[in-house]
Amino acid sequence: MSAQQSAAAWRTTAAGPPRDRWATVLSHVTAAIPAGTAYVLVVGHAHEAALLADRLAATLLDAGRPRIRLTGAICAVPADLRGGLTPGTVVIAAGHAWRAHLPTGHWHLTIRVRGASPVRGHHHRRGSADIVVDLHDPAWPVIRHIGAWFAHTDAWYGTETQAFFAARAATWDTGSGGDLAAYAAAVTEAAIPTGASAIDVGCGTGRALPALRAAVGPAGTVLGVDLTPAMIDVARSRARAADAALALADVRRLPLPGRAVDAVFAAGLLAHLPDVDAGLRELARVTRPGGRLVLFHPSGRDDLAGFDGTGDPLAETPLRLAAHRTGWHLTGYDDPPHRFLAVATRR
Ligand SMILES: C[S@@+](CC[C@H](N)C(=O)[O-])C[C@H]1O[C@@H](n2cnc3c(N)ncnc32)[C@H](O)[C@@H]1O
């Protein structure tokens, strides 16, 4: 999708016109830079890393914060840097080669840029980073991860999740997992009872809604919840909306009383949450004891694993432990390459 289409998709939503994407991303990144003198390394494909580093340097200049942008093919630390810096200076370098040329012993903040250009070396692509920025569309940058240590608030999460999915909403159903039969099979296997009240959290375009309605029948209740207005707009425009009520809400703070639902369906959601335990705990709050949680992904767990460099919350042991910590008991776990299905019961 082009930048114009991305922006157009965004503008059709209830959220109103976007601020400039770069400005939003850079304001979140700037807020994450530690106070005092800070060393920031941007890694990824050379051009994309340099683009982000240059824009970050320009933003800091506009904000009046002293900054030094290290450049050059030979990673030489300038002599005046070794002699001491104005307090509060941000030193920025781009490129993996700078890792070995630490001006002070360690980089305080590492930003990884994920883009369309290939990056040589496996560790360059998947290495851990404090911040991950998606630059597949250089006119539509999106932050995909900020480590909890650096994110003083979760303000970044809402704008960035909405921006990421707004750009994908119009074509979502043509991507992987468009096969509604896979959703129907998952709902059937989870044995959601007739007459139940079910919520589809992170419902997107509503792929699971017809199957959930078929499971609970006309006497049951189905509610689709999503944080991205563009996704809700698409779900509403489809016949699927007739199967369920739709709500714009954050699954981490659901507008529902405790023990209100019998079943929670979550497809492709968990790995997008910055704090999986907090999400599972909120889902446990709204589910009655004995109710069930269905975690599904239509194209297998490998498609999701490590997308933000923080590990895989759906791997069996971490998921079992997280479920246990948050009020659930994992009763089913099916993890073949072509799909993912886990079922838990509210304790
Ligand atoms: C990978 S998509 C899956 C959509 C849909 N469940 C499907 O299988 O097609 C994840 C969805 O979760 C939504 N989402 C992410 N974080 C959310 C949150 N905190 N609260 C509600 N929805 C969220 C996104 O807007 C997106 O629509």
mmCIF file of C-alpha atoms and ligand atoms in Angstrom:
data_model
loop_
_atom_site.group_PDB
_atom_site.id
_atom_site.type_symbol
_atom_site.label_atom_id
_atom_site.label_comp_id
_atom_site.label_asym_id
_atom_site.label_seq_id
_atom_site.Cartn_x
_atom_site.Cartn_y
_atom_site.Cartn_z
ATOM 1 C CA MET A 1 0.000 0.000 0.000
ATOM 2 C CA SER A 2 1.375 3.420 -0.919
ATOM 3 C CA ALA A 3 1.770 6.212 1.590
ATOM 4 C CA GLN A 4 -1.159 8.039 0.009
ATOM 5 C CA GLN A 5 -3.375 4.982 0.367
ATOM 6 C CA SER A 6 -2.198 4.520 3.954
ATOM 7 C CA ALA A 7 -3.046 8.096 4.760
ATOM 8 C CA ALA A 8 -6.363 7.830 2.946
ATOM 9 C CA ALA A 9 -7.241 4.694 4.899
ATOM 10 C CA TRP A 10 -6.455 6.504 8.100
ATOM 11 C CA ARG A 11 -8.535 9.510 7.180
ATOM 12 C CA THR A 12 -11.612 7.372 6.651
ATOM 13 C CA THR A 13 -11.548 6.454 10.323
ATOM 14 C CA ALA A 14 -13.195 8.073 13.265
ATOM 15 C CA ALA A 15 -9.770 9.024 14.613
ATOM 16 C CA GLY A 16 -9.587 12.033 12.306
ATOM 17 C CA PRO A 17 -6.634 13.145 10.216
ATOM 18 C CA PRO A 18 -3.251 11.830 11.301
ATOM 19 C CA ARG A 19 -0.413 13.954 12.493
ATOM 20 C CA ASP A 20 2.561 13.498 10.272
ATOM 21 C CA ARG A 21 3.683 9.871 10.814
ATOM 22 C CA TRP A 22 7.362 10.741 11.084
ATOM 23 C CA ALA A 23 6.614 13.460 13.643
ATOM 24 C CA THR A 24 4.632 11.012 15.775
ATOM 25 C CA VAL A 25 7.282 8.295 15.598
ATOM 26 C CA LEU A 26 10.114 10.703 16.339
ATOM 27 C CA SER A 27 8.257 12.215 19.293
ATOM 28 C CA HIS A 28 7.840 8.732 20.840
ATOM 29 C CA VAL A 29 11.495 7.869 20.145
ATOM 30 C CA THR A 30 12.698 11.186 21.546
ATOM 31 C CA ALA A 31 10.645 10.631 24.701
ATOM 32 C CA ALA A 32 12.367 7.260 25.178
ATOM 33 C CA ILE A 33 15.915 8.686 25.062
ATOM 34 C CA PRO A 34 17.320 8.768 28.578
ATOM 35 C CA ALA A 35 17.928 12.142 30.199
ATOM 36 C CA GLY A 36 21.536 13.239 30.516
ATOM 37 C CA THR A 37 24.168 12.361 27.992
ATOM 38 C CA ALA A 38 22.856 9.477 25.901
ATOM 39 C CA TYR A 39 24.372 7.301 23.188
ATOM 40 C CA VAL A 40 21.885 6.060 20.591
ATOM 41 C CA LEU A 41 22.693 3.439 17.948
ATOM 42 C CA VAL A 42 20.400 2.805 14.968
ATOM 43 C CA VAL A 43 20.856 -0.537 13.187
ATOM 44 C CA GLY A 44 19.225 -2.129 10.157
ATOM 45 C CA HIS A 45 19.776 -1.651 6.454
ATOM 46 C CA ALA A 46 22.381 1.117 6.023
ATOM 47 C CA HIS A 47 20.148 3.588 4.152
ATOM 48 C CA GLU A 48 17.139 3.037 6.357
ATOM 49 C CA ALA A 49 19.156 3.257 9.593
ATOM 50 C CA ALA A 50 20.801 6.461 8.366
ATOM 51 C CA LEU A 51 17.417 7.931 7.424
ATOM 52 C CA LEU A 52 16.068 7.391 10.923
ATOM 53 C CA ALA A 53 19.275 8.604 12.584
ATOM 54 C CA ASP A 54 19.291 11.799 10.469
ATOM 55 C CA ARG A 55 15.650 12.561 11.217
ATOM 56 C CA LEU A 56 16.146 11.879 14.894
ATOM 57 C CA ALA A 57 19.111 14.245 14.941
ATOM 58 C CA ALA A 58 17.052 16.944 13.189
ATOM 59 C CA THR A 59 14.188 16.493 15.660
ATOM 60 C CA LEU A 60 16.524 16.856 18.627
ATOM 61 C CA LEU A 61 18.029 19.984 17.059
ATOM 62 C CA ASP A 62 14.540 21.477 16.654
ATOM 63 C CA ALA A 63 13.814 20.602 20.279
ATOM 64 C CA GLY A 64 16.982 22.404 21.374
ATOM 65 C CA ARG A 65 18.678 19.303 22.770
ATOM 66 C CA PRO A 66 22.411 19.159 22.008
ATOM 67 C CA ARG A 67 23.180 16.285 19.693
ATOM 68 C CA ILE A 68 26.061 14.873 17.694
ATOM 69 C CA ARG A 69 25.440 12.711 14.653
ATOM 70 C CA LEU A 70 28.412 10.408 14.099
ATOM 71 C CA THR A 71 28.937 9.629 10.415
ATOM 72 C CA GLY A 72 31.599 8.202 8.135
ATOM 73 C CA ALA A 73 32.506 4.811 6.765
ATOM 74 C CA ILE A 74 35.341 4.515 9.272
ATOM 75 C CA CYS A 75 33.730 4.481 12.677
ATOM 76 C CA ALA A 76 36.056 6.949 14.296
ATOM 77 C CA VAL A 77 34.985 8.648 17.487
ATOM 78 C CA PRO A 78 35.934 12.334 17.225
ATOM 79 C CA ALA A 79 38.503 13.592 19.670
ATOM 80 C CA ASP A 80 36.214 16.280 21.112
ATOM 81 C CA LEU A 81 33.770 13.532 22.078
ATOM 82 C CA ARG A 82 36.360 11.824 24.176
ATOM 83 C CA GLY A 83 37.175 15.096 25.868
ATOM 84 C CA GLY A 84 33.690 15.508 27.339
ATOM 85 C CA LEU A 85 30.259 16.630 26.158
ATOM 86 C CA THR A 86 27.726 19.270 27.081
ATOM 87 C CA PRO A 87 25.440 17.594 29.637
ATOM 88 C CA GLY A 88 22.318 16.224 27.975
ATOM 89 C CA THR A 89 23.947 15.655 24.603
ATOM 90 C CA VAL A 90 22.566 12.825 22.495
ATOM 91 C CA VAL A 91 25.188 11.051 20.390
ATOM 92 C CA ILE A 92 23.664 9.211 17.430
ATOM 93 C CA ALA A 93 25.284 6.703 15.104
ATOM 94 C CA ALA A 94 23.783 4.498 12.391
ATOM 95 C CA GLY A 95 25.082 1.115 11.318
ATOM 96 C CA HIS A 96 26.003 -2.125 12.980
ATOM 97 C CA ALA A 97 29.714 -1.403 12.588
ATOM 98 C CA TRP A 98 29.412 1.243 15.286
ATOM 99 C CA ARG A 99 28.638 -1.431 17.887
ATOM 100 C CA ALA A 100 32.332 -2.221 18.030
ATOM 101 C CA HIS A 101 33.257 1.470 18.422
ATOM 102 C CA LEU A 102 31.465 2.379 21.561
ATOM 103 C CA PRO A 103 32.263 5.957 22.500
ATOM 104 C CA THR A 104 31.802 5.280 26.217
ATOM 105 C CA GLY A 105 31.578 1.565 26.730
ATOM 106 C CA HIS A 106 27.915 1.041 25.884
ATOM 107 C CA TRP A 107 25.089 2.414 23.812
ATOM 108 C CA HIS A 108 22.249 3.522 26.040
ATOM 109 C CA LEU A 109 19.535 2.923 23.460
ATOM 110 C CA THR A 110 19.508 0.705 20.369
ATOM 111 C CA ILE A 111 16.913 1.234 17.659
ATOM 112 C CA ARG A 112 16.392 -1.440 15.010
ATOM 113 C CA VAL A 113 14.857 -0.422 11.710
ATOM 114 C CA ARG A 114 12.906 -3.116 9.888
ATOM 115 C CA GLY A 115 12.499 -2.257 6.251
ATOM 116 C CA ALA A 116 12.050 -3.542 2.758
ATOM 117 C CA SER A 117 15.789 -3.704 2.064
ATOM 118 C CA PRO A 118 17.624 -6.914 2.959
ATOM 119 C CA VAL A 119 20.091 -6.733 5.836
ATOM 120 C CA ARG A 120 23.160 -8.960 5.675
ATOM 121 C CA GLY A 121 23.752 -11.314 8.595
ATOM 122 C CA HIS A 122 21.125 -13.073 10.687
ATOM 123 C CA HIS A 123 22.050 -11.317 13.918
ATOM 124 C CA HIS A 124 21.565 -7.961 12.211
ATOM 125 C CA ARG A 125 17.948 -8.783 11.488
ATOM 126 C CA ARG A 126 16.856 -10.447 14.699
ATOM 127 C CA GLY A 127 19.140 -8.940 17.343
ATOM 128 C CA SER A 128 17.433 -7.497 20.383
ATOM 129 C CA ALA A 129 16.722 -3.780 20.326
ATOM 130 C CA ASP A 130 15.150 -1.334 22.746
ATOM 131 C CA ILE A 131 13.005 0.146 19.986
ATOM 132 C CA VAL A 132 11.904 -1.437 16.704
ATOM 133 C CA VAL A 133 10.650 0.779 13.879
ATOM 134 C CA ASP A 134 8.948 -0.612 10.776
ATOM 135 C CA LEU A 135 10.082 1.317 7.691
ATOM 136 C CA HIS A 136 8.707 -0.859 4.927
ATOM 137 C CA ASP A 137 6.984 2.268 3.707
ATOM 138 C CA PRO A 138 9.424 5.147 4.363
ATOM 139 C CA ALA A 139 6.499 7.581 4.239
ATOM 140 C CA TRP A 140 4.626 5.587 6.880
ATOM 141 C CA PRO A 141 7.041 4.630 9.684
ATOM 142 C CA VAL A 142 5.518 2.725 12.599
ATOM 143 C CA ILE A 143 7.008 1.811 15.973
ATOM 144 C CA ARG A 144 6.483 -1.897 16.661
ATOM 145 C CA HIS A 145 8.195 -2.164 20.023
ATOM 146 C CA ILE A 146 9.547 -0.011 22.812
ATOM 147 C CA GLY A 147 11.130 -1.892 25.702
ATOM 148 C CA ALA A 148 9.319 -1.366 28.999
ATOM 149 C CA TRP A 149 12.453 0.170 30.465
ATOM 150 C CA PHE A 150 12.334 3.026 27.949
ATOM 151 C CA ALA A 151 8.588 3.528 27.563
ATOM 152 C CA HIS A 152 7.660 5.825 30.421
ATOM 153 C CA THR A 153 4.019 5.601 29.346
ATOM 154 C CA ASP A 154 2.219 3.348 26.884
ATOM 155 C CA ALA A 155 1.115 6.366 24.810
ATOM 156 C CA TRP A 156 3.150 5.085 21.858
ATOM 157 C CA TYR A 157 1.273 1.784 21.748
ATOM 158 C CA GLY A 158 -2.135 3.159 20.770
ATOM 159 C CA THR A 159 -1.006 5.478 17.986
ATOM 160 C CA GLU A 160 1.411 2.946 16.552
ATOM 161 C CA THR A 161 -0.953 -0.049 16.661
ATOM 162 C CA GLN A 162 -3.618 1.998 14.932
ATOM 163 C CA ALA A 163 -1.157 3.276 12.319
ATOM 164 C CA PHE A 164 0.171 -0.230 11.643
ATOM 165 C CA PHE A 165 -3.254 -1.800 11.161
ATOM 166 C CA ALA A 166 -4.903 1.212 9.504
ATOM 167 C CA ALA A 167 -2.492 0.774 6.609
ATOM 168 C CA ARG A 168 -3.521 -2.897 6.332
ATOM 169 C CA ALA A 169 -7.249 -2.849 7.037
ATOM 170 C CA ALA A 170 -8.529 -2.425 3.472
ATOM 171 C CA THR A 171 -6.572 -5.430 2.178
ATOM 172 C CA TRP A 172 -6.506 -7.510 5.369
ATOM 173 C CA ASP A 173 -8.818 -10.237 4.137
ATOM 174 C CA THR A 174 -6.767 -10.893 1.017
ATOM 175 C CA GLY A 175 -3.680 -11.707 3.110
ATOM 176 C CA SER A 176 -2.794 -14.969 4.809
ATOM 177 C CA GLY A 177 -5.610 -16.366 6.909
ATOM 178 C CA GLY A 178 -8.356 -15.081 4.650
ATOM 179 C CA ASP A 179 -9.862 -18.557 4.706
ATOM 180 C CA LEU A 180 -12.849 -18.251 7.019
ATOM 181 C CA ALA A 181 -13.150 -22.048 7.250
ATOM 182 C CA ALA A 182 -9.990 -22.107 9.406
ATOM 183 C CA TYR A 183 -11.665 -19.720 11.873
ATOM 184 C CA ALA A 184 -14.827 -21.829 11.860
ATOM 185 C CA ALA A 185 -12.809 -24.991 12.580
ATOM 186 C CA ALA A 186 -11.054 -23.295 15.511
ATOM 187 C CA VAL A 187 -14.341 -22.102 16.992
ATOM 188 C CA THR A 188 -15.855 -25.572 16.592
ATOM 189 C CA GLU A 189 -12.849 -27.247 18.251
ATOM 190 C CA ALA A 190 -13.034 -24.809 21.156
ATOM 191 C CA ALA A 191 -16.624 -26.003 21.736
ATOM 192 C CA ILE A 192 -18.119 -22.625 22.596
ATOM 193 C CA PRO A 193 -21.611 -23.519 23.858
ATOM 194 C CA THR A 194 -24.951 -22.499 22.360
ATOM 195 C CA GLY A 195 -26.409 -19.454 24.103
ATOM 196 C CA ALA A 196 -22.980 -18.264 25.297
ATOM 197 C CA SER A 197 -21.799 -14.671 25.316
ATOM 198 C CA ALA A 198 -18.556 -14.467 23.353
ATOM 199 C CA ILE A 199 -16.134 -11.643 22.590
ATOM 200 C CA ASP A 200 -13.658 -11.538 19.733
ATOM 201 C CA VAL A 201 -10.794 -9.398 21.026
ATOM 202 C CA GLY A 202 -8.669 -7.739 18.350
ATOM 203 C CA CYS A 203 -11.422 -8.790 15.939
ATOM 204 C CA GLY A 204 -9.910 -6.893 12.994
ATOM 205 C CA THR A 205 -12.196 -7.151 9.981
ATOM 206 C CA GLY A 206 -14.352 -9.688 11.804
ATOM 207 C CA ARG A 207 -13.211 -12.941 10.217
ATOM 208 C CA ALA A 208 -14.249 -14.972 13.266
ATOM 209 C CA LEU A 209 -17.613 -13.318 13.810
ATOM 210 C CA PRO A 210 -19.758 -15.563 11.549
ATOM 211 C CA ALA A 211 -18.302 -18.694 13.185
ATOM 212 C CA LEU A 212 -18.840 -17.303 16.685
ATOM 213 C CA ARG A 213 -22.448 -16.417 15.842
ATOM 214 C CA ALA A 214 -23.000 -19.908 14.414
ATOM 215 C CA ALA A 215 -21.610 -21.427 17.635
ATOM 216 C CA VAL A 216 -23.645 -19.385 20.130
ATOM 217 C CA GLY A 217 -26.809 -19.315 18.008
ATOM 218 C CA PRO A 218 -29.480 -16.611 17.994
ATOM 219 C CA ALA A 219 -29.847 -16.724 21.785
ATOM 220 C CA GLY A 220 -26.162 -15.999 22.352
ATOM 221 C CA THR A 221 -24.243 -12.730 22.247
ATOM 222 C CA VAL A 222 -21.217 -11.845 20.120
ATOM 223 C CA LEU A 223 -19.154 -8.683 20.540
ATOM 224 C CA GLY A 224 -16.162 -7.770 18.356
ATOM 225 C CA VAL A 225 -13.644 -5.393 19.922
ATOM 226 C CA ASP A 226 -10.708 -3.683 18.223
ATOM 227 C CA LEU A 227 -8.405 -0.744 18.897
ATOM 228 C CA THR A 228 -8.062 0.302 15.251
ATOM 229 C CA PRO A 229 -10.938 2.360 13.851
ATOM 230 C CA ALA A 230 -10.045 1.369 10.268
ATOM 231 C CA MET A 231 -10.447 -2.321 11.153
ATOM 232 C CA ILE A 232 -13.812 -1.715 12.804
ATOM 233 C CA ASP A 233 -14.871 0.301 9.736
ATOM 234 C CA VAL A 234 -14.074 -2.638 7.443
ATOM 235 C CA ALA A 235 -15.805 -5.139 9.754
ATOM 236 C CA ARG A 236 -18.865 -2.881 9.804
ATOM 237 C CA SER A 237 -18.927 -2.623 6.013
ATOM 238 C CA ARG A 238 -19.007 -6.407 5.675
ATOM 239 C CA ALA A 239 -22.067 -8.565 6.148
ATOM 240 C CA ARG A 240 -20.203 -9.972 9.182
ATOM 241 C CA ALA A 241 -21.253 -6.987 11.235
ATOM 242 C CA ALA A 242 -24.761 -8.472 11.230
ATOM 243 C CA ASP A 243 -23.346 -11.341 13.302
ATOM 244 C CA ALA A 244 -22.060 -9.207 16.135
ATOM 245 C CA ALA A 245 -21.997 -5.888 17.922
ATOM 246 C CA LEU A 246 -18.756 -3.999 17.330
ATOM 247 C CA ALA A 247 -16.858 -1.765 19.719
ATOM 248 C CA LEU A 248 -13.756 0.380 19.472
ATOM 249 C CA ALA A 249 -11.831 -0.451 22.636
ATOM 250 C CA ASP A 250 -8.489 -1.519 24.032
ATOM 251 C CA VAL A 251 -8.484 -5.139 25.219
ATOM 252 C CA ARG A 252 -6.249 -4.064 28.075
ATOM 253 C CA ARG A 253 -9.128 -1.975 29.450
ATOM 254 C CA LEU A 254 -12.341 -3.597 28.283
ATOM 255 C CA PRO A 255 -15.566 -1.643 28.840
ATOM 256 C CA LEU A 256 -17.213 -4.708 30.401
ATOM 257 C CA PRO A 257 -18.033 -5.675 33.980
ATOM 258 C CA GLY A 258 -16.279 -8.610 35.647
ATOM 259 C CA ARG A 259 -17.371 -12.176 34.767
ATOM 260 C CA ALA A 260 -19.517 -10.865 31.917
ATOM 261 C CA VAL A 261 -18.596 -13.352 29.191
ATOM 262 C CA ASP A 262 -18.458 -17.110 28.665
ATOM 263 C CA ALA A 263 -15.830 -17.182 25.936
ATOM 264 C CA VAL A 264 -13.020 -15.004 24.611
ATOM 265 C CA PHE A 265 -11.673 -15.533 21.097
ATOM 266 C CA ALA A 266 -8.340 -13.880 20.258
ATOM 267 C CA ALA A 267 -6.795 -14.413 16.832
ATOM 268 C CA GLY A 268 -3.378 -12.922 16.199
ATOM 269 C CA LEU A 269 -3.690 -10.537 19.130
ATOM 270 C CA LEU A 270 -1.468 -11.666 21.979
ATOM 271 C CA ALA A 271 1.876 -11.169 20.260
ATOM 272 C CA HIS A 272 0.919 -7.540 19.583
ATOM 273 C CA LEU A 273 0.385 -6.687 23.235
ATOM 274 C CA PRO A 274 3.308 -4.971 24.993
ATOM 275 C CA ASP A 275 2.494 -6.804 28.246
ATOM 276 C CA VAL A 276 0.985 -10.246 27.636
ATOM 277 C CA ASP A 277 0.294 -10.888 31.326
ATOM 278 C CA ALA A 278 -1.637 -7.634 31.672
ATOM 279 C CA GLY A 279 -3.734 -8.557 28.623
ATOM 280 C CA LEU A 280 -4.470 -12.076 29.846
ATOM 281 C CA ARG A 281 -5.351 -10.718 33.291
ATOM 282 C CA GLU A 282 -7.899 -8.307 31.814
ATOM 283 C CA LEU A 283 -9.411 -11.119 29.723
ATOM 284 C CA ALA A 284 -9.622 -13.223 32.889
ATOM 285 C CA ARG A 285 -11.385 -10.372 34.685
ATOM 286 C CA VAL A 286 -14.253 -10.258 32.191
ATOM 287 C CA THR A 287 -14.635 -14.050 31.917
ATOM 288 C CA ARG A 288 -16.754 -16.094 34.313
ATOM 289 C CA PRO A 289 -15.078 -19.020 36.136
ATOM 290 C CA GLY A 290 -15.158 -22.028 33.826
ATOM 291 C CA GLY A 291 -15.344 -19.782 30.763
ATOM 292 C CA ARG A 292 -12.813 -20.290 27.997
ATOM 293 C CA LEU A 293 -10.128 -18.454 26.138
ATOM 294 C CA VAL A 294 -9.349 -19.410 22.556
ATOM 295 C CA LEU A 295 -6.027 -18.239 21.123
ATOM 296 C CA PHE A 296 -5.791 -18.751 17.391
ATOM 297 C CA HIS A 297 -3.594 -17.854 14.458
ATOM 298 C CA PRO A 298 -4.593 -18.962 10.967
ATOM 299 C CA SER A 299 -1.101 -19.414 9.524
ATOM 300 C CA GLY A 300 0.965 -20.858 12.317
ATOM 301 C CA ARG A 301 3.039 -19.484 15.145
ATOM 302 C CA ASP A 302 6.236 -19.070 13.114
ATOM 303 C CA ASP A 303 4.611 -16.207 11.214
ATOM 304 C CA LEU A 304 4.391 -14.304 14.471
ATOM 305 C CA ALA A 305 7.468 -15.403 16.405
ATOM 306 C CA GLY A 306 9.909 -12.712 17.374
ATOM 307 C CA PHE A 307 8.308 -10.033 15.222
ATOM 308 C CA ASP A 308 9.442 -7.389 17.674
ATOM 309 C CA GLY A 309 12.562 -9.173 18.862
ATOM 310 C CA THR A 310 11.151 -9.960 22.294
ATOM 311 C CA GLY A 311 10.554 -13.691 22.047
ATOM 312 C CA ASP A 312 7.434 -15.676 21.467
ATOM 313 C CA PRO A 313 4.654 -15.501 24.056
ATOM 314 C CA LEU A 314 2.763 -18.324 22.297
ATOM 315 C CA ALA A 315 5.508 -20.933 22.753
ATOM 316 C CA GLU A 316 4.047 -23.662 24.949
ATOM 317 C CA THR A 317 5.938 -23.213 28.206
ATOM 318 C CA PRO A 318 5.804 -19.385 28.360
ATOM 319 C CA LEU A 319 2.122 -19.490 27.440
ATOM 320 C CA ARG A 320 1.313 -22.160 30.029
ATOM 321 C CA LEU A 321 3.094 -20.175 32.734
ATOM 322 C CA ALA A 322 1.552 -16.856 31.693
ATOM 323 C CA ALA A 323 -1.920 -18.454 31.663
ATOM 324 C CA HIS A 324 -1.339 -19.846 35.138
ATOM 325 C CA ARG A 325 -0.133 -16.487 36.503
ATOM 326 C CA THR A 326 -3.166 -14.652 35.149
ATOM 327 C CA GLY A 327 -6.100 -16.837 36.199
ATOM 328 C CA TRP A 328 -6.257 -19.359 33.345
ATOM 329 C CA HIS A 329 -5.505 -23.045 32.968
ATOM 330 C CA LEU A 330 -4.200 -24.123 29.572
ATOM 331 C CA THR A 331 -6.225 -27.157 28.498
ATOM 332 C CA GLY A 332 -5.365 -27.442 24.805
ATOM 333 C CA TYR A 333 -2.288 -26.637 22.739
ATOM 334 C CA ASP A 334 -2.069 -27.442 19.033
ATOM 335 C CA ASP A 335 0.914 -26.020 17.177
ATOM 336 C CA PRO A 336 1.373 -27.486 13.680
ATOM 337 C CA PRO A 337 3.103 -25.318 11.032
ATOM 338 C CA HIS A 338 -0.129 -24.290 9.291
ATOM 339 C CA ARG A 339 -2.136 -22.924 12.236
ATOM 340 C CA PHE A 340 -2.049 -22.262 15.977
ATOM 341 C CA LEU A 341 -4.793 -23.081 18.487
ATOM 342 C CA ALA A 342 -4.588 -22.955 22.271
ATOM 343 C CA VAL A 343 -7.527 -23.174 24.653
ATOM 344 C CA ALA A 344 -7.547 -22.166 28.318
ATOM 345 C CA THR A 345 -10.222 -22.339 31.010
ATOM 346 C CA ARG A 346 -10.871 -19.567 33.544
ATOM 347 C CA ARG A 347 -9.972 -20.898 36.985
HETATM 348 C C1 LIG B 1 -3.158 -9.567 13.602
HETATM 349 S S1 LIG B 1 -4.638 -8.628 13.659
HETATM 350 C C2 LIG B 1 -5.849 -9.917 13.763
HETATM 351 C C3 LIG B 1 -7.228 -9.498 13.375
HETATM 352 C C4 LIG B 1 -8.279 -10.614 13.431
HETATM 353 N N1 LIG B 1 -8.387 -11.184 14.750
HETATM 354 C C5 LIG B 1 -7.976 -11.685 12.412
HETATM 355 O O1 LIG B 1 -7.631 -12.806 12.812
HETATM 356 O O2 LIG B 1 -8.081 -11.405 11.216
HETATM 357 C C6 LIG B 1 -4.599 -7.962 15.294
HETATM 358 C C7 LIG B 1 -5.726 -7.021 15.595
HETATM 359 O O3 LIG B 1 -5.649 -6.686 16.977
HETATM 360 C C8 LIG B 1 -5.940 -5.323 17.125
HETATM 361 N N2 LIG B 1 -5.327 -4.888 18.372
HETATM 362 C C9 LIG B 1 -4.015 -4.773 18.668
HETATM 363 N N3 LIG B 1 -3.862 -4.368 19.938
HETATM 364 C C10 LIG B 1 -5.107 -4.219 20.456
HETATM 365 C C11 LIG B 1 -5.620 -3.829 21.712
HETATM 366 N N4 LIG B 1 -4.804 -3.486 22.719
HETATM 367 N N5 LIG B 1 -6.942 -3.787 21.894
HETATM 368 C C12 LIG B 1 -7.804 -4.127 20.879
HETATM 369 N N6 LIG B 1 -7.377 -4.505 19.671
HETATM 370 C C13 LIG B 1 -6.039 -4.558 19.452
HETATM 371 C C14 LIG B 1 -5.390 -4.661 15.885
HETATM 372 O O4 LIG B 1 -6.006 -3.423 15.635
HETATM 373 C C15 LIG B 1 -5.696 -5.720 14.829
HETATM 374 O O5 LIG B 1 -6.942 -5.492 14.239
#
